Amino acid sequence: MPMTPSRRTVLTAGGLLASGAFWSTTGSTASATPAAVTASPTDGWTKTAFTYAMQKPWNLDLSDRYSNSGGVHRMWVYDTDEPLSQGSSTDPRTEMRWQQQYTSGRHMWDADVYLPAGTNGATFVQILRVIHPDGTPATDFMLNAYSANGGTVRAYDSTVLRTGAYDTWFNVKLAHDASAGSVKVYFDDALVLTRDDRGPATRHFKNGVYHHGSGRAEARFRNITYWTR
């Protein structure tokens, strides 16, 4: 079994730690040059059923840190909250832990995300390497929210992928080709980052708030979809 990373080591260690819409464009019959159709990141992928378990501070009821209303999943946590299990050294969290684990193939996490103002230092989606070789990182990828510039989204705590992210819905897709060893990140169907994963492992997706920062952290999700190929 892999060891659980200690508190506050996740970021400094660089990562130790499902309904989409299909659309089509029909050109006017009077047009001599039909408009080009932009390919969707989900073209050729298949919607796949998924299940999840909820994780939250061990001493609280789930309703204290989670709600689901009108298809919007809200998860929040405070930096002073207890961890997932009593005596753990990990950071506080409220997360959906996906039950689908994989070692190969193509897998995509897809959801609309809303980050309320004030969320600072929280991971809101990650690819967790639940079983991995000794000496290798515990995550393949993380997206973290910070308070700078009206809400900044970074890959881990480094590459800036979006600013002005607070208090607005935007779509996020993480496409992981576990066989080729690559992760692609899309915001509103535009590719914003491609990077290598961390090598062979058994993985699953997680989303919510895993809080490495200060104060209150919250993330909301709707239209959560799992795609495979």
Coordinates of C-alpha atoms in Angstrom, one line a residue:
M1 CA 0.0 0.0 0.0
P2 CA 1.3 3.5 -0.8
M3 CA 2.0 5.9 2.1
T4 CA -0.3 8.9 2.5
P5 CA 1.6 12.1 2.0
S6 CA 2.0 14.3 5.0
R7 CA 0.3 17.7 5.4
R8 CA 1.6 20.6 3.4
T9 CA 4.0 18.5 1.3
V10 CA 1.7 18.2 -1.7
L11 CA 2.4 21.4 -3.5
T12 CA 6.1 21.9 -2.6
A13 CA 6.8 18.3 -3.8
G14 CA 5.2 19.1 -7.1
G15 CA 2.4 16.6 -6.6
L16 CA 3.3 14.1 -3.9
L17 CA 0.9 14.1 -2.3
A18 CA -20.5 12.9 -15.9
S19 CA -23.5 14.9 -19.1
G20 CA -21.8 16.3 -22.1
A21 CA -23.6 17.9 -25.1
F22 CA -23.1 16.9 -28.7
W23 CA -23.7 19.6 -31.3
S24 CA -23.4 20.0 -35.0
T25 CA -23.0 23.0 -37.4
T26 CA -25.1 23.0 -40.5
G27 CA -23.9 25.4 -43.2
S28 CA -26.4 27.4 -45.3
T29 CA -27.2 25.8 -48.6
A30 CA -26.6 29.2 -50.3
S31 CA -23.0 29.4 -49.0
A32 CA -20.3 28.5 -51.5
T33 CA -17.8 27.9 -48.6
P34 CA -19.3 26.1 -45.7
A35 CA -17.9 27.1 -42.3
A36 CA -15.5 24.7 -40.8
V37 CA -16.7 22.6 -37.9
T38 CA -14.5 22.7 -34.8
A39 CA -13.8 19.3 -33.4
S40 CA -14.9 18.7 -29.8
P41 CA -12.4 17.1 -27.3
T42 CA -15.0 14.4 -26.8
D43 CA -15.3 13.4 -30.5
G44 CA -14.7 9.6 -30.7
W45 CA -15.2 9.2 -26.9
T46 CA -18.0 7.3 -25.2
K47 CA -20.0 8.4 -22.2
T48 CA -19.4 5.8 -19.4
A49 CA -21.2 5.2 -16.2
F50 CA -19.3 6.1 -13.0
T51 CA -19.8 5.8 -9.2
Y52 CA -18.2 7.6 -6.4
A53 CA -17.8 7.7 -2.6
M54 CA -17.9 11.0 -0.6
Q55 CA -14.9 11.9 1.6
K56 CA -15.2 14.6 4.3
P57 CA -13.8 15.5 7.7
W58 CA -14.1 12.4 9.9
N59 CA -16.0 14.1 12.7
L60 CA -18.6 15.9 10.7
D61 CA -21.8 14.8 8.9
L62 CA -21.7 14.9 5.2
S63 CA -24.4 17.5 5.1
D64 CA -22.1 19.8 7.1
R65 CA -19.7 20.1 4.1
Y66 CA -21.7 18.9 1.0
S67 CA -25.0 19.6 -0.8
N68 CA -26.6 18.6 -4.1
S69 CA -29.4 20.8 -5.4
G70 CA -30.6 21.0 -8.9
G71 CA -27.7 18.9 -10.2
V72 CA -25.1 21.2 -8.6
H73 CA -22.7 19.5 -6.2
R74 CA -21.3 21.9 -3.6
M75 CA -18.3 21.0 -1.5
W76 CA -16.6 23.2 1.0
V77 CA -14.1 22.8 3.9
Y78 CA -12.1 25.0 6.3
D79 CA -8.4 25.0 6.9
T80 CA -9.2 24.2 10.6
D81 CA -11.3 21.1 9.7
E82 CA -10.2 17.6 10.7
P83 CA -8.7 15.3 8.0
L84 CA -10.5 12.3 6.4
S85 CA -9.6 9.9 9.2
Q86 CA -8.8 10.5 12.8
G87 CA -5.1 10.8 13.4
S88 CA -4.3 11.4 9.7
S89 CA -1.7 14.0 8.8
T90 CA -3.4 14.8 5.5
D91 CA -5.1 18.1 4.7
P92 CA -8.9 18.6 5.2
R93 CA -11.1 17.7 2.3
T94 CA -14.6 17.3 1.0
E95 CA -14.3 15.3 -2.3
M96 CA -16.0 12.9 -4.6
R97 CA -13.7 9.9 -4.8
W98 CA -14.4 8.1 -8.1
Q99 CA -14.6 4.3 -7.8
Q100 CA -13.5 3.6 -11.4
Q101 CA -9.8 2.7 -11.3
Y102 CA -7.6 2.2 -14.3
T103 CA -4.1 1.4 -15.4
S104 CA -4.3 1.9 -19.1
G105 CA -6.5 3.3 -21.9
R106 CA -8.0 6.7 -22.3
H107 CA -10.1 8.3 -19.6
M108 CA -11.6 11.8 -19.4
W109 CA -13.1 13.7 -16.4
D110 CA -15.5 16.4 -17.6
A111 CA -17.6 19.0 -15.6
D112 CA -18.6 22.6 -15.3
V113 CA -16.8 24.2 -12.4
Y114 CA -17.6 27.2 -10.2
L115 CA -15.0 28.6 -7.7
P116 CA -16.4 31.1 -5.2
A117 CA -14.3 34.1 -4.4
G118 CA -12.0 33.4 -1.4
T119 CA -11.0 29.9 -2.3
N120 CA -7.2 29.9 -2.0
G121 CA -4.8 26.9 -2.1
A122 CA -7.3 24.2 -2.8
T123 CA -7.1 21.3 -5.3
F124 CA -10.5 21.0 -7.0
V125 CA -9.8 18.1 -9.4
Q126 CA -6.9 15.5 -9.5
I127 CA -5.8 12.2 -11.0
L128 CA -4.8 10.2 -7.9
R129 CA -2.2 7.4 -8.2
V130 CA -3.8 5.2 -5.6
I131 CA -1.4 2.3 -6.2
H132 CA 2.1 3.4 -7.4
P133 CA 5.7 2.2 -7.2
D134 CA 7.7 3.3 -4.2
G135 CA 9.5 6.6 -4.8
T136 CA 7.0 7.8 -7.4
P137 CA 4.5 10.7 -6.9
A138 CA 0.9 10.0 -5.6
T139 CA -0.7 12.1 -8.2
D140 CA -0.5 12.4 -12.0
F141 CA -2.1 15.8 -12.1
M142 CA -3.9 18.5 -10.0
L143 CA -5.7 21.7 -10.7
N144 CA -5.5 24.2 -7.8
A145 CA -7.3 27.5 -7.1
Y146 CA -5.6 30.6 -5.7
S147 CA -6.9 34.0 -4.9
A148 CA -4.6 36.1 -7.1
N149 CA -6.0 38.0 -10.1
G150 CA -9.7 37.4 -9.4
G151 CA -9.1 33.7 -9.0
T152 CA -6.2 31.9 -10.6
V153 CA -6.1 28.2 -11.7
R154 CA -2.7 26.6 -11.8
A155 CA -1.4 23.1 -12.7
Y156 CA -0.2 22.2 -9.2
D157 CA 1.2 25.4 -7.8
S158 CA 3.1 26.4 -10.9
T159 CA 1.8 26.9 -14.5
V160 CA -1.0 29.5 -14.6
L161 CA -3.9 28.2 -16.8
R162 CA -6.6 30.8 -16.1
T163 CA -7.2 34.0 -14.2
G164 CA -10.5 35.7 -13.4
A165 CA -11.9 32.3 -12.5
Y166 CA -13.9 33.3 -9.4
D167 CA -17.7 33.3 -9.4
T168 CA -18.2 32.1 -13.0
W169 CA -19.0 28.7 -14.5
F170 CA -16.4 27.3 -16.9
N171 CA -16.0 23.8 -18.3
V172 CA -13.0 21.7 -17.4
K173 CA -11.9 18.4 -19.1
L174 CA -8.9 16.3 -18.1
A175 CA -8.1 13.7 -20.7
H176 CA -5.6 11.1 -19.5
D177 CA -4.1 8.7 -22.0
A178 CA -2.7 6.2 -19.5
S179 CA -1.2 4.0 -22.2
A180 CA 0.7 6.8 -23.8
G181 CA 1.5 8.6 -20.5
S182 CA 0.0 12.0 -21.3
V183 CA -2.6 14.4 -19.7
K184 CA -4.4 17.1 -21.7
V185 CA -6.4 19.9 -20.0
Y186 CA -9.2 21.7 -21.8
F187 CA -11.0 24.8 -20.5
D188 CA -14.3 25.5 -22.4
D189 CA -13.1 22.9 -25.0
A190 CA -9.9 24.8 -25.8
L191 CA -6.6 22.9 -25.1
V192 CA -4.6 24.8 -22.5
L193 CA -2.0 22.3 -21.4
T194 CA -0.4 18.9 -22.3
R195 CA 2.0 17.2 -20.0
D196 CA 3.4 13.8 -19.2
D197 CA 1.9 11.7 -16.4
R198 CA 4.1 10.3 -13.6
G199 CA 4.5 6.7 -15.0
P200 CA 2.7 3.4 -14.5
A201 CA 0.1 3.3 -11.7
T202 CA -3.5 2.5 -10.8
R203 CA -5.4 5.7 -10.9
H204 CA -8.8 7.3 -10.3
F205 CA -10.3 10.8 -10.5
K206 CA -11.3 13.0 -7.6
N207 CA -13.0 16.3 -7.5
G208 CA -14.1 18.7 -4.7
V209 CA -11.8 20.7 -2.4
Y210 CA -8.6 19.2 -0.9
H211 CA -7.4 22.2 1.0
H212 CA -3.7 23.1 1.4
G213 CA -4.4 26.8 1.9
S214 CA -6.1 29.2 4.4
G215 CA -9.7 30.0 5.3
R216 CA -12.7 28.5 3.6
A217 CA -12.5 26.7 0.3
E218 CA -15.4 25.8 -1.9
A219 CA -16.0 24.3 -5.4
R220 CA -19.2 23.5 -7.3
F221 CA -19.7 21.0 -10.1
R222 CA -22.5 20.3 -12.6
N223 CA -22.8 18.1 -15.7
I224 CA -20.2 15.7 -14.4
T225 CA -19.4 13.2 -17.1
Y226 CA -17.0 10.3 -17.5
W227 CA -15.7 9.5 -21.0
T228 CA -13.6 6.6 -22.1
R229 CA -12.0 5.6 -25.4

